[in-house]
Structures are given as C-alpha cells and as structure tokens.
C-alpha cells in the first residue's frame, strides 16, 4: 500500500484537496484532527502536556487550545517541546490506522509533514499552496477567534513554501 502525504501551510487548501480524495473513496488520515483527539484522550500525552504548560492546559471541556496556542506560537522552545510530545503519538496512531486498511493507497493530511519529519514514512507527497494573502483571509474567516497577529505567528512557525517544495 502506498502512503501519500498532503501538506501545505495553514489556509493553503489541504482540506479541500483531501475532500476530493475522500469523494473518490480514498481513506484520508487528518493528522491535525487526530492530534487534538490524542491530546484530549491519551492519558500519557495529557500528563506530558500538563507537565509542560501547567494545570491551565486543560479544563473540564478538555484541552484549552487557545491557551496552548498563546503559549507556543512565537515561543520556539515551547512549540518544539509540545511537538516532541504530540508528533510521536500521532505517528503511532497513523501507523495503526494505515495498517488496518486494505486499499491501494491512503492519504495523510498534515500541515507539518516536513517540519515533523513524518514525510519519511510516506512514499510520495503533494504540496498544496496558495498566495499568502489568500491563506490569511481563509484562516481569518474560518478561525474567527484568531487575531491577525496570531495567524501570522502560526504562518511564521511553518516552513515556507519554497523550503517545502525543495
């Protein structure tokens, strides 16, 4: 079975591309959605996130994503530490998922495919791109709680299109 990665910066259109694959019957693993699920449901990950960010990381509803974002974007050491907790857990989850499939190929949608090094477990990658202004507009429309500054910090923390394309 082939494993194909679909990646691109925030707001680039990865989800639209993956929707087309889903419509064609191709199984798609959404790494961002699974990472959120893991952070809310994997006891070991929850302990590590709490150790890193304190008790403020979770409330009665689960992970406080806005709090975590405010602590990580613009703070490379915290972001790296969080990624070292979450990315290995997502990699194990992806492996379990794709091993359960009986299809010619699967798609792994992940914004940080290259940054996290998970491209190494894939056979091919597809890079989805869009102009930066359009990406900012899409994210602002989709994530109304995010400020323009926060969107820019997220974009700045991701590899540039030219580096991903290389």
PDB file of C-alpha atoms in Angstrom:
ATOM      1  CA  UNK A   1       0.000   0.000   0.000  1.00  0.00           C
ATOM      2  CA  UNK A   2       1.248   3.465  -0.846  1.00  0.00           C
ATOM      3  CA  UNK A   3       1.122   6.219   1.740  1.00  0.00           C
ATOM      4  CA  UNK A   4       0.759   9.704   0.240  1.00  0.00           C
ATOM      5  CA  UNK A   5       1.206  12.897   2.245  1.00  0.00           C
ATOM      6  CA  UNK A   6      -0.757  16.060   1.554  1.00  0.00           C
ATOM      7  CA  UNK A   7       0.790  19.130   3.133  1.00  0.00           C
ATOM      8  CA  UNK A   8       0.900  22.903   2.931  1.00  0.00           C
ATOM      9  CA  UNK A   9       0.818  25.886   5.217  1.00  0.00           C
ATOM     10  CA  UNK A  10      -2.210  26.931   7.218  1.00  0.00           C
ATOM     11  CA  UNK A  11      -5.020  28.051   4.912  1.00  0.00           C
ATOM     12  CA  UNK A  12      -3.382  26.633   1.783  1.00  0.00           C
ATOM     13  CA  UNK A  13      -6.295  24.368   0.832  1.00  0.00           C
ATOM     14  CA  UNK A  14      -5.120  20.953   2.073  1.00  0.00           C
ATOM     15  CA  UNK A  15      -8.563  20.075   3.389  1.00  0.00           C
ATOM     16  CA  UNK A  16     -10.219  20.868   0.051  1.00  0.00           C
ATOM     17  CA  UNK A  17      -7.742  18.634  -1.791  1.00  0.00           C
ATOM     18  CA  UNK A  18      -8.324  15.854   0.742  1.00  0.00           C
ATOM     19  CA  UNK A  19     -12.091  16.249   0.377  1.00  0.00           C
ATOM     20  CA  UNK A  20     -11.695  15.424  -3.298  1.00  0.00           C
ATOM     21  CA  UNK A  21      -9.747  12.276  -2.401  1.00  0.00           C
ATOM     22  CA  UNK A  22     -12.450  11.305   0.113  1.00  0.00           C
ATOM     23  CA  UNK A  23     -15.124  11.760  -2.568  1.00  0.00           C
ATOM     24  CA  UNK A  24     -13.143   9.319  -4.692  1.00  0.00           C
ATOM     25  CA  UNK A  25     -13.216   6.777  -1.860  1.00  0.00           C
ATOM     26  CA  UNK A  26      -9.619   7.218  -0.738  1.00  0.00           C
ATOM     27  CA  UNK A  27      -9.111   6.930   3.046  1.00  0.00           C
ATOM     28  CA  UNK A  28      -7.687  10.173   4.481  1.00  0.00           C
ATOM     29  CA  UNK A  29      -5.987  10.470   7.868  1.00  0.00           C
ATOM     30  CA  UNK A  30      -6.339  14.030   9.194  1.00  0.00           C
ATOM     31  CA  UNK A  31      -3.277  14.439  11.426  1.00  0.00           C
ATOM     32  CA  UNK A  32      -4.445  17.735  12.974  1.00  0.00           C
ATOM     33  CA  UNK A  33      -7.826  16.321  13.998  1.00  0.00           C
ATOM     34  CA  UNK A  34      -6.221  13.148  15.344  1.00  0.00           C
ATOM     35  CA  UNK A  35      -3.629  15.199  17.260  1.00  0.00           C
ATOM     36  CA  UNK A  36      -6.428  17.106  19.004  1.00  0.00           C
ATOM     37  CA  UNK A  37      -8.206  13.826  19.802  1.00  0.00           C
ATOM     38  CA  UNK A  38      -4.985  12.312  21.154  1.00  0.00           C
ATOM     39  CA  UNK A  39      -4.267  15.383  23.295  1.00  0.00           C
ATOM     40  CA  UNK A  40      -7.725  15.029  24.847  1.00  0.00           C
ATOM     41  CA  UNK A  41      -7.853  11.239  25.191  1.00  0.00           C
ATOM     42  CA  UNK A  42      -4.352   9.806  25.617  1.00  0.00           C
ATOM     43  CA  UNK A  43      -3.535   9.867  29.340  1.00  0.00           C
ATOM     44  CA  UNK A  44       0.232   9.863  28.828  1.00  0.00           C
ATOM     45  CA  UNK A  45       0.043  12.773  26.367  1.00  0.00           C
ATOM     46  CA  UNK A  46      -2.243  14.686  28.737  1.00  0.00           C
ATOM     47  CA  UNK A  47       0.244  14.215  31.584  1.00  0.00           C
ATOM     48  CA  UNK A  48       3.134  15.450  29.449  1.00  0.00           C
ATOM     49  CA  UNK A  49       1.180  18.470  28.149  1.00  0.00           C
ATOM     50  CA  UNK A  50       0.167  19.347  31.713  1.00  0.00           C
ATOM     51  CA  UNK A  51       3.773  18.996  32.867  1.00  0.00           C
ATOM     52  CA  UNK A  52       4.862  21.384  30.099  1.00  0.00           C
ATOM     53  CA  UNK A  53       2.110  24.024  30.410  1.00  0.00           C
ATOM     54  CA  UNK A  54       0.701  23.527  33.896  1.00  0.00           C
ATOM     55  CA  UNK A  55      -2.841  22.821  35.008  1.00  0.00           C
ATOM     56  CA  UNK A  56      -4.097  25.654  32.774  1.00  0.00           C
ATOM     57  CA  UNK A  57      -3.597  23.384  29.743  1.00  0.00           C
ATOM     58  CA  UNK A  58      -6.907  21.590  30.369  1.00  0.00           C
ATOM     59  CA  UNK A  59     -10.287  22.499  31.792  1.00  0.00           C
ATOM     60  CA  UNK A  60     -13.461  20.455  32.270  1.00  0.00           C
ATOM     61  CA  UNK A  61     -14.055  20.562  28.497  1.00  0.00           C
ATOM     62  CA  UNK A  62     -10.589  19.270  27.601  1.00  0.00           C
ATOM     63  CA  UNK A  63      -7.550  20.877  26.035  1.00  0.00           C
ATOM     64  CA  UNK A  64      -7.571  24.678  26.102  1.00  0.00           C
ATOM     65  CA  UNK A  65      -6.386  25.150  22.523  1.00  0.00           C
ATOM     66  CA  UNK A  66      -6.354  28.954  22.649  1.00  0.00           C
ATOM     67  CA  UNK A  67      -4.198  28.854  25.772  1.00  0.00           C
ATOM     68  CA  UNK A  68      -1.794  26.343  24.215  1.00  0.00           C
ATOM     69  CA  UNK A  69      -1.585  28.449  21.032  1.00  0.00           C
ATOM     70  CA  UNK A  70      -0.838  31.572  23.038  1.00  0.00           C
ATOM     71  CA  UNK A  71       1.987  29.739  24.801  1.00  0.00           C
ATOM     72  CA  UNK A  72       3.588  28.107  21.751  1.00  0.00           C
ATOM     73  CA  UNK A  73       3.344  30.270  18.641  1.00  0.00           C
ATOM     74  CA  UNK A  74       6.120  32.810  18.943  1.00  0.00           C
ATOM     75  CA  UNK A  75       7.877  30.616  21.531  1.00  0.00           C
ATOM     76  CA  UNK A  76      10.012  28.134  19.569  1.00  0.00           C
ATOM     77  CA  UNK A  77      11.236  26.187  22.608  1.00  0.00           C
ATOM     78  CA  UNK A  78       7.693  25.545  23.896  1.00  0.00           C
ATOM     79  CA  UNK A  79       6.483  24.659  20.409  1.00  0.00           C
ATOM     80  CA  UNK A  80       9.358  22.206  19.980  1.00  0.00           C
ATOM     81  CA  UNK A  81       8.637  20.634  23.370  1.00  0.00           C
ATOM     82  CA  UNK A  82       4.930  20.267  22.519  1.00  0.00           C
ATOM     83  CA  UNK A  83       5.769  18.745  19.136  1.00  0.00           C
ATOM     84  CA  UNK A  84       8.088  16.236  20.830  1.00  0.00           C
ATOM     85  CA  UNK A  85       5.093  15.073  22.883  1.00  0.00           C
ATOM     86  CA  UNK A  86       2.415  15.069  20.195  1.00  0.00           C
ATOM     87  CA  UNK A  87       4.176  14.037  16.969  1.00  0.00           C
ATOM     88  CA  UNK A  88       5.345  10.591  18.162  1.00  0.00           C
ATOM     89  CA  UNK A  89       1.822   9.841  19.435  1.00  0.00           C
ATOM     90  CA  UNK A  90       0.321  10.877  16.086  1.00  0.00           C
ATOM     91  CA  UNK A  91       2.900   8.753  14.230  1.00  0.00           C
ATOM     92  CA  UNK A  92       1.885   5.676  16.256  1.00  0.00           C
ATOM     93  CA  UNK A  93      -1.797   6.440  15.649  1.00  0.00           C
ATOM     94  CA  UNK A  94      -1.226   6.851  11.889  1.00  0.00           C
ATOM     95  CA  UNK A  95       0.678   3.580  11.693  1.00  0.00           C
ATOM     96  CA  UNK A  96      -2.109   1.730  13.487  1.00  0.00           C
ATOM     97  CA  UNK A  97      -4.677   3.363  11.176  1.00  0.00           C
ATOM     98  CA  UNK A  98      -2.980   2.611   7.862  1.00  0.00           C
ATOM     99  CA  UNK A  99      -2.120  -0.955   8.873  1.00  0.00           C
ATOM    100  CA  UNK A 100      -5.864  -1.567   9.291  1.00  0.00           C
ATOM    101  CA  UNK A 101      -6.569  -0.525   5.680  1.00  0.00           C
ATOM    102  CA  UNK A 102      -6.839  -2.807   2.669  1.00  0.00           C
ATOM    103  CA  UNK A 103      -6.642  -0.311  -0.199  1.00  0.00           C
ATOM    104  CA  UNK A 104      -4.058   0.587  -2.869  1.00  0.00           C
ATOM    105  CA  UNK A 105      -3.166   3.862  -1.133  1.00  0.00           C
ATOM    106  CA  UNK A 106      -4.056   6.183   1.726  1.00  0.00           C
ATOM    107  CA  UNK A 107      -3.613   9.911   2.277  1.00  0.00           C
ATOM    108  CA  UNK A 108      -2.099  11.554   5.343  1.00  0.00           C
ATOM    109  CA  UNK A 109      -3.101  15.209   5.610  1.00  0.00           C
ATOM    110  CA  UNK A 110      -0.640  17.106   7.797  1.00  0.00           C
ATOM    111  CA  UNK A 111       0.386  20.761   7.859  1.00  0.00           C
ATOM    112  CA  UNK A 112       3.711  19.903   9.498  1.00  0.00           C
ATOM    113  CA  UNK A 113       4.627  16.883   7.394  1.00  0.00           C
ATOM    114  CA  UNK A 114       8.164  18.107   6.694  1.00  0.00           C
ATOM    115  CA  UNK A 115       8.663  20.045   9.930  1.00  0.00           C
ATOM    116  CA  UNK A 116       7.820  16.942  11.991  1.00  0.00           C
ATOM    117  CA  UNK A 117       9.836  14.603   9.772  1.00  0.00           C
ATOM    118  CA  UNK A 118       6.833  12.348   9.184  1.00  0.00           C
ATOM    119  CA  UNK A 119       7.320  12.636   5.409  1.00  0.00           C
ATOM    120  CA  UNK A 120       9.977   9.914   5.865  1.00  0.00           C
ATOM    121  CA  UNK A 121       7.254   7.298   6.500  1.00  0.00           C
ATOM    122  CA  UNK A 122       5.478   8.179   3.237  1.00  0.00           C
ATOM    123  CA  UNK A 123       6.006   7.134  -0.373  1.00  0.00           C
ATOM    124  CA  UNK A 124       5.064  10.443  -2.012  1.00  0.00           C
ATOM    125  CA  UNK A 125       3.972  13.941  -1.013  1.00  0.00           C
ATOM    126  CA  UNK A 126       1.657  16.532  -2.509  1.00  0.00           C
ATOM    127  CA  UNK A 127       2.306  20.171  -1.605  1.00  0.00           C
ATOM    128  CA  UNK A 128      -0.765  22.431  -1.681  1.00  0.00           C
ATOM    129  CA  UNK A 129      -0.014  26.135  -2.000  1.00  0.00           C
ATOM    130  CA  UNK A 130      -1.876  29.423  -2.188  1.00  0.00           C
ATOM    131  CA  UNK A 131      -0.837  33.076  -2.067  1.00  0.00           C
ATOM    132  CA  UNK A 132      -0.149  34.286   1.486  1.00  0.00           C
ATOM    133  CA  UNK A 133      -2.866  36.951   1.399  1.00  0.00           C
ATOM    134  CA  UNK A 134      -5.469  34.348   0.413  1.00  0.00           C
ATOM    135  CA  UNK A 135      -4.258  31.990   3.134  1.00  0.00           C
ATOM    136  CA  UNK A 136      -4.593  34.737   5.773  1.00  0.00           C
ATOM    137  CA  UNK A 137      -8.092  35.557   4.524  1.00  0.00           C
ATOM    138  CA  UNK A 138      -9.169  31.890   4.633  1.00  0.00           C
ATOM    139  CA  UNK A 139      -7.846  31.369   8.164  1.00  0.00           C
ATOM    140  CA  UNK A 140      -9.392  34.606   9.455  1.00  0.00           C
ATOM    141  CA  UNK A 141     -12.765  33.589   8.003  1.00  0.00           C
ATOM    142  CA  UNK A 142     -12.510  30.012   9.292  1.00  0.00           C
ATOM    143  CA  UNK A 143     -10.972  30.708  12.722  1.00  0.00           C
ATOM    144  CA  UNK A 144     -12.703  33.878  13.803  1.00  0.00           C
ATOM    145  CA  UNK A 145     -11.185  33.653  17.300  1.00  0.00           C
ATOM    146  CA  UNK A 146      -7.662  34.110  15.892  1.00  0.00           C
ATOM    147  CA  UNK A 147      -6.195  37.584  15.590  1.00  0.00           C
ATOM    148  CA  UNK A 148      -4.215  38.656  12.532  1.00  0.00           C
ATOM    149  CA  UNK A 149      -1.087  38.583  14.709  1.00  0.00           C
ATOM    150  CA  UNK A 150      -1.767  35.011  15.814  1.00  0.00           C
ATOM    151  CA  UNK A 151      -2.342  33.892  12.227  1.00  0.00           C
ATOM    152  CA  UNK A 152       0.964  35.485  11.244  1.00  0.00           C
ATOM    153  CA  UNK A 153       2.785  33.768  14.154  1.00  0.00           C
ATOM    154  CA  UNK A 154       1.392  30.406  13.023  1.00  0.00           C
ATOM    155  CA  UNK A 155       2.457  31.059   9.437  1.00  0.00           C
ATOM    156  CA  UNK A 156       5.903  32.138  10.610  1.00  0.00           C
ATOM    157  CA  UNK A 157       6.315  28.905  12.599  1.00  0.00           C
ATOM    158  CA  UNK A 158       5.714  26.769   9.491  1.00  0.00           C
ATOM    159  CA  UNK A 159       8.255  26.170   6.770  1.00  0.00           C
ATOM    160  CA  UNK A 160       7.966  28.464   3.768  1.00  0.00           C
ATOM    161  CA  UNK A 161       6.535  27.103   0.513  1.00  0.00           C
ATOM    162  CA  UNK A 162       9.944  27.189  -1.205  1.00  0.00           C
ATOM    163  CA  UNK A 163      11.533  25.065   1.513  1.00  0.00           C
ATOM    164  CA  UNK A 164       8.696  22.522   1.410  1.00  0.00           C
ATOM    165  CA  UNK A 165       8.786  22.389  -2.387  1.00  0.00           C
ATOM    166  CA  UNK A 166      12.517  21.614  -2.335  1.00  0.00           C
TER     167      UNK A 166
END
